[in-house]
């Protein structure tokens, strides 16, 4: 929590808790070899429909091939606010990034915020009734470009 001191702004009512959950989920699942996701990218239509239904908002799995990342799949998670979703992407070198998504209350806050915990960094924002976090063990500039790509894909 110390790395987010001073920010109590609200991605879904608690920005610090939200990004901490996103980072924790990334750390748990990004290293998995055999079971990194519940539903693979080969079932993307089912995955997106299922997660959309559980979160109560329409989702899309952004295309990140332009940044070198392909969808691995995703999973349903839970946090203190209720259901959450995680989409995982991987590049040719095996590096993984995750998108952590949960319903967000309140007015949109489309400005990106940044957090870092050790080697894991996250850019996060709230838009269209959802809170989003792009998380990975990447440098800040690279992760920022990916977050901008995600935001653009979701709002095109």
Tab-separated table of N, CA and C in Angstrom:
chain	number	residue	atom	x	y	z
A	1	UNK	N	0.779	-1.192	0.000
A	1	UNK	CA	0.000	0.000	0.000
A	1	UNK	C	0.830	1.271	0.000
A	2	UNK	N	2.066	1.225	0.520
A	2	UNK	CA	2.881	2.431	0.622
A	2	UNK	C	3.155	3.045	-0.741
A	3	UNK	N	3.307	2.230	-1.775
A	3	UNK	CA	3.614	2.733	-3.103
A	3	UNK	C	2.461	3.511	-3.695
A	4	UNK	N	1.264	3.449	-3.107
A	4	UNK	CA	0.132	4.228	-3.594
A	4	UNK	C	-0.313	5.284	-2.593
A	5	UNK	N	0.521	5.559	-1.600
A	5	UNK	CA	0.146	6.554	-0.599
A	5	UNK	C	-0.188	7.877	-1.280
A	6	UNK	N	-1.151	8.545	-0.714
A	6	UNK	CA	-1.502	9.846	-1.252
A	6	UNK	C	-2.518	9.811	-2.366
A	7	UNK	N	-2.854	8.614	-2.879
A	7	UNK	CA	-3.882	8.584	-3.908
A	7	UNK	C	-5.067	7.821	-3.370
A	8	UNK	N	-6.143	8.535	-3.136
A	8	UNK	CA	-7.367	7.887	-2.660
A	8	UNK	C	-8.463	8.051	-3.689
A	9	UNK	N	-8.098	8.571	-4.856
A	9	UNK	CA	-9.069	8.787	-5.917
A	9	UNK	C	-9.712	7.496	-6.332
A	10	UNK	N	-10.837	7.610	-7.016
A	10	UNK	CA	-11.670	6.442	-7.103
A	10	UNK	C	-11.778	5.737	-8.408
A	11	UNK	N	-10.998	4.768	-8.650
A	11	UNK	CA	-11.317	3.804	-9.685
A	11	UNK	C	-12.239	2.812	-9.002
A	12	UNK	N	-13.532	2.996	-9.199
A	12	UNK	CA	-14.492	2.098	-8.576
A	12	UNK	C	-14.532	2.271	-7.077
A	13	UNK	N	-14.217	3.451	-6.571
A	13	UNK	CA	-14.345	3.716	-5.154
A	13	UNK	C	-13.070	3.513	-4.372
A	14	UNK	N	-12.007	3.028	-4.956
A	14	UNK	CA	-10.768	2.844	-4.218
A	14	UNK	C	-9.648	2.505	-5.157
A	15	UNK	N	-8.998	3.523	-5.689
A	15	UNK	CA	-7.954	3.313	-6.676
A	15	UNK	C	-6.820	2.455	-6.172
A	16	UNK	N	-6.398	2.668	-4.912
A	16	UNK	CA	-5.284	1.893	-4.365
A	16	UNK	C	-5.640	0.421	-4.290
A	17	UNK	N	-6.837	0.111	-3.814
A	17	UNK	CA	-7.265	-1.286	-3.709
A	17	UNK	C	-7.407	-1.911	-5.094
A	18	UNK	N	-7.936	-1.159	-6.036
A	18	UNK	CA	-8.120	-1.672	-7.386
A	18	UNK	C	-6.790	-2.058	-8.024
A	19	UNK	N	-5.833	-1.143	-8.018
A	19	UNK	CA	-4.561	-1.443	-8.663
A	19	UNK	C	-3.784	-2.500	-7.886
A	20	UNK	N	-3.929	-2.550	-6.579
A	20	UNK	CA	-3.283	-3.614	-5.798
A	20	UNK	C	-3.849	-4.976	-6.196
A	21	UNK	N	-5.163	-5.052	-6.411
A	21	UNK	CA	-5.776	-6.308	-6.865
A	21	UNK	C	-5.276	-6.680	-8.258
A	22	UNK	N	-5.158	-5.689	-9.135
A	22	UNK	CA	-4.670	-5.947	-10.493
A	22	UNK	C	-3.241	-6.476	-10.483
A	23	UNK	N	-2.393	-5.865	-9.676
A	23	UNK	CA	-0.998	-6.295	-9.574
A	23	UNK	C	-0.914	-7.695	-8.972
A	24	UNK	N	-1.695	-7.950	-7.929
A	24	UNK	CA	-1.675	-9.279	-7.297
A	24	UNK	C	-2.124	-10.357	-8.281
A	25	UNK	N	-3.186	-10.092	-9.027
A	25	UNK	CA	-3.662	-11.069	-10.008
A	25	UNK	C	-2.620	-11.294	-11.096
A	26	UNK	N	-1.969	-10.227	-11.530
A	26	UNK	CA	-0.917	-10.364	-12.542
A	26	UNK	C	0.197	-11.274	-12.023
A	27	UNK	N	0.640	-11.008	-10.808
A	27	UNK	CA	1.733	-11.810	-10.237
A	27	UNK	C	1.365	-13.284	-10.116
A	28	UNK	N	0.138	-13.573	-9.760
A	28	UNK	CA	-0.281	-14.964	-9.583
A	28	UNK	C	-0.366	-15.701	-10.918
A	29	UNK	N	-1.003	-15.082	-11.908
A	29	UNK	CA	-1.324	-15.819	-13.125
A	29	UNK	C	-0.331	-15.648	-14.270
A	30	UNK	N	0.410	-14.567	-14.329
A	30	UNK	CA	1.329	-14.349	-15.452
A	30	UNK	C	2.463	-15.372	-15.483
A	31	UNK	N	2.782	-15.970	-14.365
A	31	UNK	CA	3.870	-16.950	-14.323
A	31	UNK	C	3.400	-18.380	-14.578
A	32	UNK	N	2.103	-18.592	-14.611
A	32	UNK	CA	1.567	-19.938	-14.811
A	32	UNK	C	1.967	-20.497	-16.175
A	33	UNK	N	2.427	-21.716	-16.184
A	33	UNK	CA	2.811	-22.367	-17.432
A	33	UNK	C	1.634	-23.145	-18.014
A	34	UNK	N	1.009	-23.989	-17.198
A	34	UNK	CA	-0.039	-24.879	-17.704
A	34	UNK	C	-1.440	-24.304	-17.639
A	35	UNK	N	-1.716	-23.399	-16.706
A	35	UNK	CA	-3.074	-22.873	-16.542
A	35	UNK	C	-3.079	-21.354	-16.358
A	36	UNK	N	-2.529	-20.612	-17.309
A	36	UNK	CA	-2.504	-19.159	-17.137
A	36	UNK	C	-3.887	-18.517	-17.270
A	37	UNK	N	-4.803	-19.183	-17.977
A	37	UNK	CA	-6.148	-18.651	-18.191
A	37	UNK	C	-7.171	-19.774	-18.024
A	38	UNK	N	-8.408	-19.391	-17.766
A	38	UNK	CA	-9.502	-20.367	-17.704
A	38	UNK	C	-10.019	-20.700	-19.097
A	39	UNK	N	-10.143	-19.666	-19.920
A	39	UNK	CA	-10.681	-19.824	-21.270
A	39	UNK	C	-9.656	-19.254	-22.245
A	40	UNK	N	-9.251	-20.069	-23.195
A	40	UNK	CA	-8.215	-19.671	-24.135
A	40	UNK	C	-8.711	-18.762	-25.236
A	41	UNK	N	-7.765	-18.158	-25.947
A	41	UNK	CA	-8.069	-17.240	-27.042
A	41	UNK	C	-8.823	-17.933	-28.170
A	42	UNK	N	-8.706	-19.251	-28.281
A	42	UNK	CA	-9.436	-19.977	-29.311
A	42	UNK	C	-10.949	-19.949	-29.067
A	43	UNK	N	-11.353	-19.535	-27.869
A	43	UNK	CA	-12.769	-19.392	-27.522
A	43	UNK	C	-13.088	-17.937	-27.152
A	44	UNK	N	-12.494	-16.993	-27.882
A	44	UNK	CA	-12.606	-15.583	-27.539
A	44	UNK	C	-14.059	-15.099	-27.467
A	45	UNK	N	-14.895	-15.513	-28.405
A	45	UNK	CA	-16.292	-15.068	-28.391
A	45	UNK	C	-16.983	-15.518	-27.109
A	46	UNK	N	-16.782	-16.761	-26.739
A	46	UNK	CA	-17.352	-17.269	-25.481
A	46	UNK	C	-16.773	-16.522	-24.280
A	47	UNK	N	-15.461	-16.336	-24.260
A	47	UNK	CA	-14.781	-15.662	-23.158
A	47	UNK	C	-15.335	-14.254	-22.943
A	48	UNK	N	-15.395	-13.471	-23.988
A	48	UNK	CA	-15.854	-12.090	-23.889
A	48	UNK	C	-17.327	-12.036	-23.486
A	49	UNK	N	-18.150	-12.921	-24.036
A	49	UNK	CA	-19.566	-12.965	-23.665
A	49	UNK	C	-19.764	-13.327	-22.212
A	50	UNK	N	-19.035	-14.321	-21.748
A	50	UNK	CA	-19.133	-14.784	-20.363
A	50	UNK	C	-18.695	-13.689	-19.390
A	51	UNK	N	-17.526	-13.085	-19.654
A	51	UNK	CA	-17.034	-12.037	-18.758
A	51	UNK	C	-17.935	-10.801	-18.796
A	52	UNK	N	-18.459	-10.461	-19.971
A	52	UNK	CA	-19.388	-9.330	-20.082
A	52	UNK	C	-20.627	-9.571	-19.224
A	53	UNK	N	-21.150	-10.757	-19.293
A	53	UNK	CA	-22.347	-11.093	-18.503
A	53	UNK	C	-22.053	-10.995	-17.011
A	54	UNK	N	-20.925	-11.532	-16.581
A	54	UNK	CA	-20.577	-11.531	-15.157
A	54	UNK	C	-20.281	-10.128	-14.634
A	55	UNK	N	-19.688	-9.270	-15.456
A	55	UNK	CA	-19.387	-7.904	-15.032
A	55	UNK	C	-20.552	-6.946	-15.263
A	56	UNK	N	-21.536	-7.383	-16.038
A	56	UNK	CA	-22.709	-6.558	-16.295
A	56	UNK	C	-22.464	-5.412	-17.260
A	57	UNK	N	-21.397	-5.490	-18.023
A	57	UNK	CA	-21.029	-4.465	-19.008
A	57	UNK	C	-20.430	-5.162	-20.221
A	58	UNK	N	-20.676	-4.621	-21.420
A	58	UNK	CA	-20.061	-5.236	-22.606
A	58	UNK	C	-18.542	-5.022	-22.618
A	59	UNK	N	-17.823	-6.099	-22.853
A	59	UNK	CA	-16.359	-6.062	-22.932
A	59	UNK	C	-15.916	-6.372	-24.349
A	60	UNK	N	-14.686	-6.015	-24.623
A	60	UNK	CA	-13.992	-6.428	-25.840
A	60	UNK	C	-12.586	-6.805	-25.428
A	61	UNK	N	-12.009	-7.727	-26.170
A	61	UNK	CA	-10.595	-8.061	-25.972
A	61	UNK	C	-9.816	-7.257	-27.015
A	62	UNK	N	-9.162	-6.195	-26.597
A	62	UNK	CA	-8.443	-5.350	-27.564
A	62	UNK	C	-7.381	-6.142	-28.322
A	63	UNK	N	-7.205	-5.799	-29.569
A	63	UNK	CA	-6.150	-6.382	-30.390
A	63	UNK	C	-4.861	-5.618	-30.104
A	64	UNK	N	-3.823	-6.333	-29.706
A	64	UNK	CA	-2.547	-5.697	-29.375
A	64	UNK	C	-1.401	-6.228	-30.234
A	65	UNK	N	-1.731	-6.864	-31.336
A	65	UNK	CA	-0.703	-7.418	-32.224
A	65	UNK	C	0.233	-6.323	-32.726
A	66	UNK	N	-0.270	-5.126	-32.898
A	66	UNK	CA	0.563	-4.010	-33.325
A	66	UNK	C	1.651	-3.664	-32.321
A	67	UNK	N	1.437	-4.037	-31.067
A	67	UNK	CA	2.435	-3.831	-30.010
A	67	UNK	C	3.198	-5.129	-29.725
A	68	UNK	N	2.899	-6.182	-30.520
A	68	UNK	CA	3.615	-7.446	-30.378
A	68	UNK	C	2.996	-8.433	-29.415
A	69	UNK	N	1.783	-8.193	-28.978
A	69	UNK	CA	1.128	-9.066	-28.001
A	69	UNK	C	-0.129	-9.693	-28.581
A	70	UNK	N	-0.285	-10.996	-28.338
A	70	UNK	CA	-1.472	-11.727	-28.759
A	70	UNK	C	-2.232	-12.210	-27.536
A	71	UNK	N	-3.543	-12.283	-27.679
A	71	UNK	CA	-4.403	-12.747	-26.593
A	71	UNK	C	-4.114	-14.212	-26.268
A	72	UNK	N	-3.884	-14.504	-24.997
A	72	UNK	CA	-3.733	-15.878	-24.515
A	72	UNK	C	-5.109	-16.389	-24.092
A	73	UNK	N	-5.884	-15.524	-23.440
A	73	UNK	CA	-7.216	-15.872	-22.953
A	73	UNK	C	-7.542	-15.043	-21.733
A	74	UNK	N	-8.428	-15.559	-20.904
A	74	UNK	CA	-8.816	-14.796	-19.730
A	74	UNK	C	-9.454	-15.646	-18.667
A	75	UNK	N	-9.856	-14.970	-17.602
A	75	UNK	CA	-10.462	-15.661	-16.475
A	75	UNK	C	-11.339	-14.707	-15.697
A	76	UNK	N	-12.271	-15.287	-14.950
A	76	UNK	CA	-13.101	-14.553	-14.013
A	76	UNK	C	-12.404	-14.578	-12.667
A	77	UNK	N	-12.359	-13.428	-12.018
A	77	UNK	CA	-11.773	-13.298	-10.693
A	77	UNK	C	-12.786	-12.616	-9.780
A	78	UNK	N	-12.442	-12.530	-8.520
A	78	UNK	CA	-13.260	-11.742	-7.604
A	78	UNK	C	-12.344	-10.864	-6.772
A	79	UNK	N	-12.887	-9.734	-6.360
A	79	UNK	CA	-12.186	-8.882	-5.414
A	79	UNK	C	-13.221	-8.349	-4.436
A	80	UNK	N	-12.837	-7.440	-3.599
A	80	UNK	CA	-13.747	-6.950	-2.556
A	80	UNK	C	-14.984	-6.270	-3.137
A	81	UNK	N	-14.921	-5.816	-4.378
A	81	UNK	CA	-16.045	-5.145	-5.013
A	81	UNK	C	-16.980	-6.108	-5.735
A	82	UNK	N	-16.564	-7.368	-5.927
A	82	UNK	CA	-17.383	-8.337	-6.654
A	82	UNK	C	-16.600	-8.958	-7.785
A	83	UNK	N	-17.292	-9.264	-8.892
A	83	UNK	CA	-16.602	-9.932	-9.997
A	83	UNK	C	-15.615	-9.000	-10.697
A	84	UNK	N	-14.534	-9.592	-11.147
A	84	UNK	CA	-13.516	-8.901	-11.929
A	84	UNK	C	-13.072	-9.855	-13.030
A	85	UNK	N	-12.451	-9.323	-14.042
A	85	UNK	CA	-11.976	-10.148	-15.155
A	85	UNK	C	-10.511	-9.844	-15.408
A	86	UNK	N	-9.825	-10.839	-15.940
A	86	UNK	CA	-8.437	-10.654	-16.346
A	86	UNK	C	-8.272	-11.224	-17.744
A	87	UNK	N	-7.733	-10.414	-18.641
A	87	UNK	CA	-7.342	-10.862	-19.967
A	87	UNK	C	-5.823	-10.878	-20.001
A	88	UNK	N	-5.259	-11.922	-20.582
A	88	UNK	CA	-3.807	-12.064	-20.623
A	88	UNK	C	-3.334	-12.065	-22.068
A	89	UNK	N	-2.213	-11.375	-22.283
A	89	UNK	CA	-1.572	-11.294	-23.590
A	89	UNK	C	-0.113	-11.699	-23.445
A	90	UNK	N	0.462	-12.215	-24.548
A	90	UNK	CA	1.854	-12.656	-24.525
A	90	UNK	C	2.535	-12.250	-25.813
A	91	UNK	N	3.829	-11.883	-25.713
A	91	UNK	CA	4.593	-11.554	-26.920
A	91	UNK	C	5.424	-12.765	-27.354
A	92	UNK	N	6.140	-12.627	-28.444
A	92	UNK	CA	6.926	-13.727	-29.004
A	92	UNK	C	8.005	-14.217	-28.053
A	93	UNK	N	8.495	-13.361	-27.162
A	93	UNK	CA	9.522	-13.744	-26.191
A	93	UNK	C	8.929	-14.377	-24.935
A	94	UNK	N	7.599	-14.471	-24.857
A	94	UNK	CA	6.956	-15.085	-23.702
A	94	UNK	C	6.624	-14.111	-22.583
A	95	UNK	N	6.875	-12.805	-22.782
A	95	UNK	CA	6.509	-11.808	-21.771
A	95	UNK	C	5.001	-11.628	-21.780
A	96	UNK	N	4.441	-11.490	-20.604
A	96	UNK	CA	2.989	-11.372	-20.489
A	96	UNK	C	2.575	-10.048	-19.861
A	97	UNK	N	1.471	-9.546	-20.351
A	97	UNK	CA	0.807	-8.408	-19.740
A	97	UNK	C	-0.629	-8.841	-19.463
A	98	UNK	N	-1.275	-8.178	-18.520
A	98	UNK	CA	-2.658	-8.496	-18.206
A	98	UNK	C	-3.494	-7.232	-18.168
A	99	UNK	N	-4.759	-7.395	-18.510
A	99	UNK	CA	-5.763	-6.357	-18.343
A	99	UNK	C	-6.680	-6.826	-17.228
A	100	UNK	N	-6.809	-6.024	-16.208
A	100	UNK	CA	-7.681	-6.319	-15.077
A	100	UNK	C	-8.869	-5.367	-15.193
A	101	UNK	N	-10.069	-5.901	-15.125
A	101	UNK	CA	-11.269	-5.118	-15.388
A	101	UNK	C	-12.312	-5.413	-14.315
A	102	UNK	N	-12.962	-4.359	-13.835
A	102	UNK	CA	-14.105	-4.564	-12.955
A	102	UNK	C	-15.061	-3.387	-13.116
A	103	UNK	N	-16.321	-3.601	-12.752
A	103	UNK	CA	-17.274	-2.492	-12.822
A	103	UNK	C	-16.809	-1.345	-11.928
A	104	UNK	N	-17.077	-0.107	-12.386
A	104	UNK	CA	-16.675	1.089	-11.640
A	104	UNK	C	-17.879	1.993	-11.471
A	105	UNK	N	-18.037	2.485	-10.288
A	105	UNK	CA	-19.116	3.425	-10.025
A	105	UNK	C	-18.586	4.843	-10.146
A	106	UNK	N	-19.490	5.769	-10.282
A	106	UNK	CA	-19.088	7.170	-10.319
A	106	UNK	C	-18.819	7.653	-11.724
A	107	UNK	N	-18.395	8.896	-11.799
A	107	UNK	CA	-18.132	9.539	-13.084
A	107	UNK	C	-16.864	8.972	-13.724
A	108	UNK	N	-16.808	8.979	-15.046
A	108	UNK	CA	-15.603	8.501	-15.723
A	108	UNK	C	-14.381	9.327	-15.326
A	109	UNK	N	-13.263	8.674	-15.258
A	109	UNK	CA	-11.979	9.331	-15.028
A	109	UNK	C	-11.020	8.717	-16.025
A	110	UNK	N	-10.999	9.267	-17.219
A	110	UNK	CA	-10.231	8.657	-18.294
A	110	UNK	C	-8.752	8.998	-18.250
A	111	UNK	N	-8.334	9.797	-17.273
A	111	UNK	CA	-6.907	10.092	-17.177
A	111	UNK	C	-6.162	8.866	-16.650
A	112	UNK	N	-5.036	8.583	-17.263
A	112	UNK	CA	-4.221	7.452	-16.834
A	112	UNK	C	-3.538	7.782	-15.519
A	113	UNK	N	-3.471	6.791	-14.677
A	113	UNK	CA	-2.692	6.887	-13.452
A	113	UNK	C	-1.665	5.760	-13.511
A	114	UNK	N	-0.571	5.962	-12.817
A	114	UNK	CA	0.532	5.007	-12.856
A	114	UNK	C	0.845	4.531	-11.449
A	115	UNK	N	1.147	3.248	-11.321
A	115	UNK	CA	1.591	2.678	-10.049
A	115	UNK	C	2.682	1.661	-10.332
A	116	UNK	N	3.563	1.500	-9.376
A	116	UNK	CA	4.633	0.512	-9.492
A	116	UNK	C	4.803	-0.174	-8.157
A	117	UNK	N	4.968	-1.491	-8.210
A	117	UNK	CA	5.242	-2.286	-7.023
A	117	UNK	C	6.364	-3.246	-7.394
A	118	UNK	N	7.570	-2.924	-6.988
A	118	UNK	CA	8.720	-3.737	-7.381
A	118	UNK	C	8.906	-3.650	-8.882
A	119	UNK	N	8.974	-4.792	-9.537
A	119	UNK	CA	9.179	-4.819	-10.979
A	119	UNK	C	7.878	-4.759	-11.774
A	120	UNK	N	6.733	-4.793	-11.098
A	120	UNK	CA	5.443	-4.770	-11.789
A	120	UNK	C	4.900	-3.342	-11.795
A	121	UNK	N	4.499	-2.910	-12.983
A	121	UNK	CA	3.956	-1.564	-13.159
A	121	UNK	C	2.546	-1.664	-13.720
A	122	UNK	N	1.757	-0.629	-13.493
A	122	UNK	CA	0.389	-0.619	-14.000
A	122	UNK	C	-0.025	0.793	-14.388
A	123	UNK	N	-0.749	0.879	-15.480
A	123	UNK	CA	-1.473	2.085	-15.853
A	123	UNK	C	-2.941	1.750	-15.713
A	124	UNK	N	-3.700	2.635	-15.089
A	124	UNK	CA	-5.111	2.331	-14.851
A	124	UNK	C	-5.972	3.575	-15.005
A	125	UNK	N	-7.239	3.328	-15.327
A	125	UNK	CA	-8.195	4.388	-15.575
A	125	UNK	C	-9.605	3.820	-15.452
A	126	UNK	N	-10.579	4.719	-15.525
A	126	UNK	CA	-11.989	4.336	-15.456
A	126	UNK	C	-12.701	4.972	-16.648
A	127	UNK	N	-13.519	4.165	-17.339
A	127	UNK	CA	-14.227	4.662	-18.514
A	127	UNK	C	-15.401	3.748	-18.822
A	128	UNK	N	-16.502	4.347	-19.234
A	128	UNK	CA	-17.689	3.597	-19.654
A	128	UNK	C	-18.156	2.574	-18.617
A	129	UNK	N	-18.113	2.957	-17.356
A	129	UNK	CA	-18.620	2.095	-16.295
A	129	UNK	C	-17.699	0.962	-15.884
A	130	UNK	N	-16.471	0.966	-16.382
A	130	UNK	CA	-15.501	-0.073	-16.035
A	130	UNK	C	-14.187	0.566	-15.595
A	131	UNK	N	-13.507	-0.091	-14.686
A	131	UNK	CA	-12.145	0.282	-14.299
A	131	UNK	C	-11.202	-0.694	-14.994
A	132	UNK	N	-10.133	-0.159	-15.566
A	132	UNK	CA	-9.167	-0.943	-16.335
A	132	UNK	C	-7.769	-0.753	-15.772
A	133	UNK	N	-6.984	-1.815	-15.738
A	133	UNK	CA	-5.567	-1.717	-15.392
A	133	UNK	C	-4.773	-2.577	-16.367
A	134	UNK	N	-3.773	-1.989	-16.980
A	134	UNK	CA	-2.827	-2.717	-17.827
A	134	UNK	C	-1.582	-2.906	-16.971
A	135	UNK	N	-1.216	-4.156	-16.756
A	135	UNK	CA	-0.173	-4.484	-15.797
A	135	UNK	C	0.891	-5.362	-16.446
A	136	UNK	N	2.153	-5.105	-16.120
A	136	UNK	CA	3.213	-5.945	-16.641
A	136	UNK	C	4.562	-5.604	-16.052
A	137	UNK	N	5.492	-6.495	-16.308
A	137	UNK	CA	6.882	-6.322	-15.898
A	137	UNK	C	7.633	-5.726	-17.097
A	138	UNK	N	7.247	-4.498	-17.443
A	138	UNK	CA	7.825	-3.788	-18.582
A	138	UNK	C	8.247	-2.401	-18.127
A	139	UNK	N	9.052	-1.744	-18.941
A	139	UNK	CA	9.408	-0.372	-18.595
A	139	UNK	C	8.182	0.531	-18.775
A	140	UNK	N	8.225	1.651	-18.105
A	140	UNK	CA	7.074	2.561	-18.065
A	140	UNK	C	6.661	3.054	-19.453
A	141	UNK	N	7.609	3.389	-20.305
A	141	UNK	CA	7.300	3.908	-21.634
A	141	UNK	C	6.574	2.859	-22.470
A	142	UNK	N	7.076	1.628	-22.457
A	142	UNK	CA	6.458	0.549	-23.225
A	142	UNK	C	5.059	0.257	-22.709
A	143	UNK	N	4.915	0.156	-21.394
A	143	UNK	CA	3.605	-0.138	-20.818
A	143	UNK	C	2.621	0.997	-21.085
A	144	UNK	N	3.089	2.230	-21.056
A	144	UNK	CA	2.231	3.377	-21.363
A	144	UNK	C	1.706	3.297	-22.788
A	145	UNK	N	2.567	2.945	-23.726
A	145	UNK	CA	2.145	2.817	-25.129
A	145	UNK	C	1.103	1.721	-25.288
A	146	UNK	N	1.270	0.628	-24.556
A	146	UNK	CA	0.285	-0.459	-24.610
A	146	UNK	C	-1.035	-0.002	-24.002
A	147	UNK	N	-0.978	0.706	-22.879
A	147	UNK	CA	-2.206	1.212	-22.244
A	147	UNK	C	-2.941	2.158	-23.191
A	148	UNK	N	-2.211	3.010	-23.893
A	148	UNK	CA	-2.837	3.911	-24.856
A	148	UNK	C	-3.470	3.137	-25.997
A	149	UNK	N	-2.829	2.073	-26.429
A	149	UNK	CA	-3.377	1.213	-27.478
A	149	UNK	C	-4.671	0.550	-27.009
A	150	UNK	N	-4.675	0.054	-25.772
A	150	UNK	CA	-5.875	-0.561	-25.200
A	150	UNK	C	-7.005	0.465	-25.143
A	151	UNK	N	-6.712	1.635	-24.597
A	151	UNK	CA	-7.726	2.681	-24.479
A	151	UNK	C	-8.290	3.035	-25.864
A	152	UNK	N	-7.417	3.210	-26.831
A	152	UNK	CA	-7.864	3.531	-28.187
A	152	UNK	C	-8.729	2.443	-28.794
A	153	UNK	N	-8.339	1.185	-28.584
A	153	UNK	CA	-9.119	0.068	-29.117
A	153	UNK	C	-10.490	-0.028	-28.466
A	154	UNK	N	-10.575	0.303	-27.212
A	154	UNK	CA	-11.855	0.218	-26.502
A	154	UNK	C	-12.776	1.377	-26.844
A	155	UNK	N	-12.230	2.453	-27.331
A	155	UNK	CA	-13.024	3.645	-27.623
A	155	UNK	C	-13.071	3.994	-29.106
A	156	UNK	N	-12.851	3.002	-29.944
A	156	UNK	CA	-12.905	3.246	-31.394
A	156	UNK	C	-14.226	2.795	-31.979
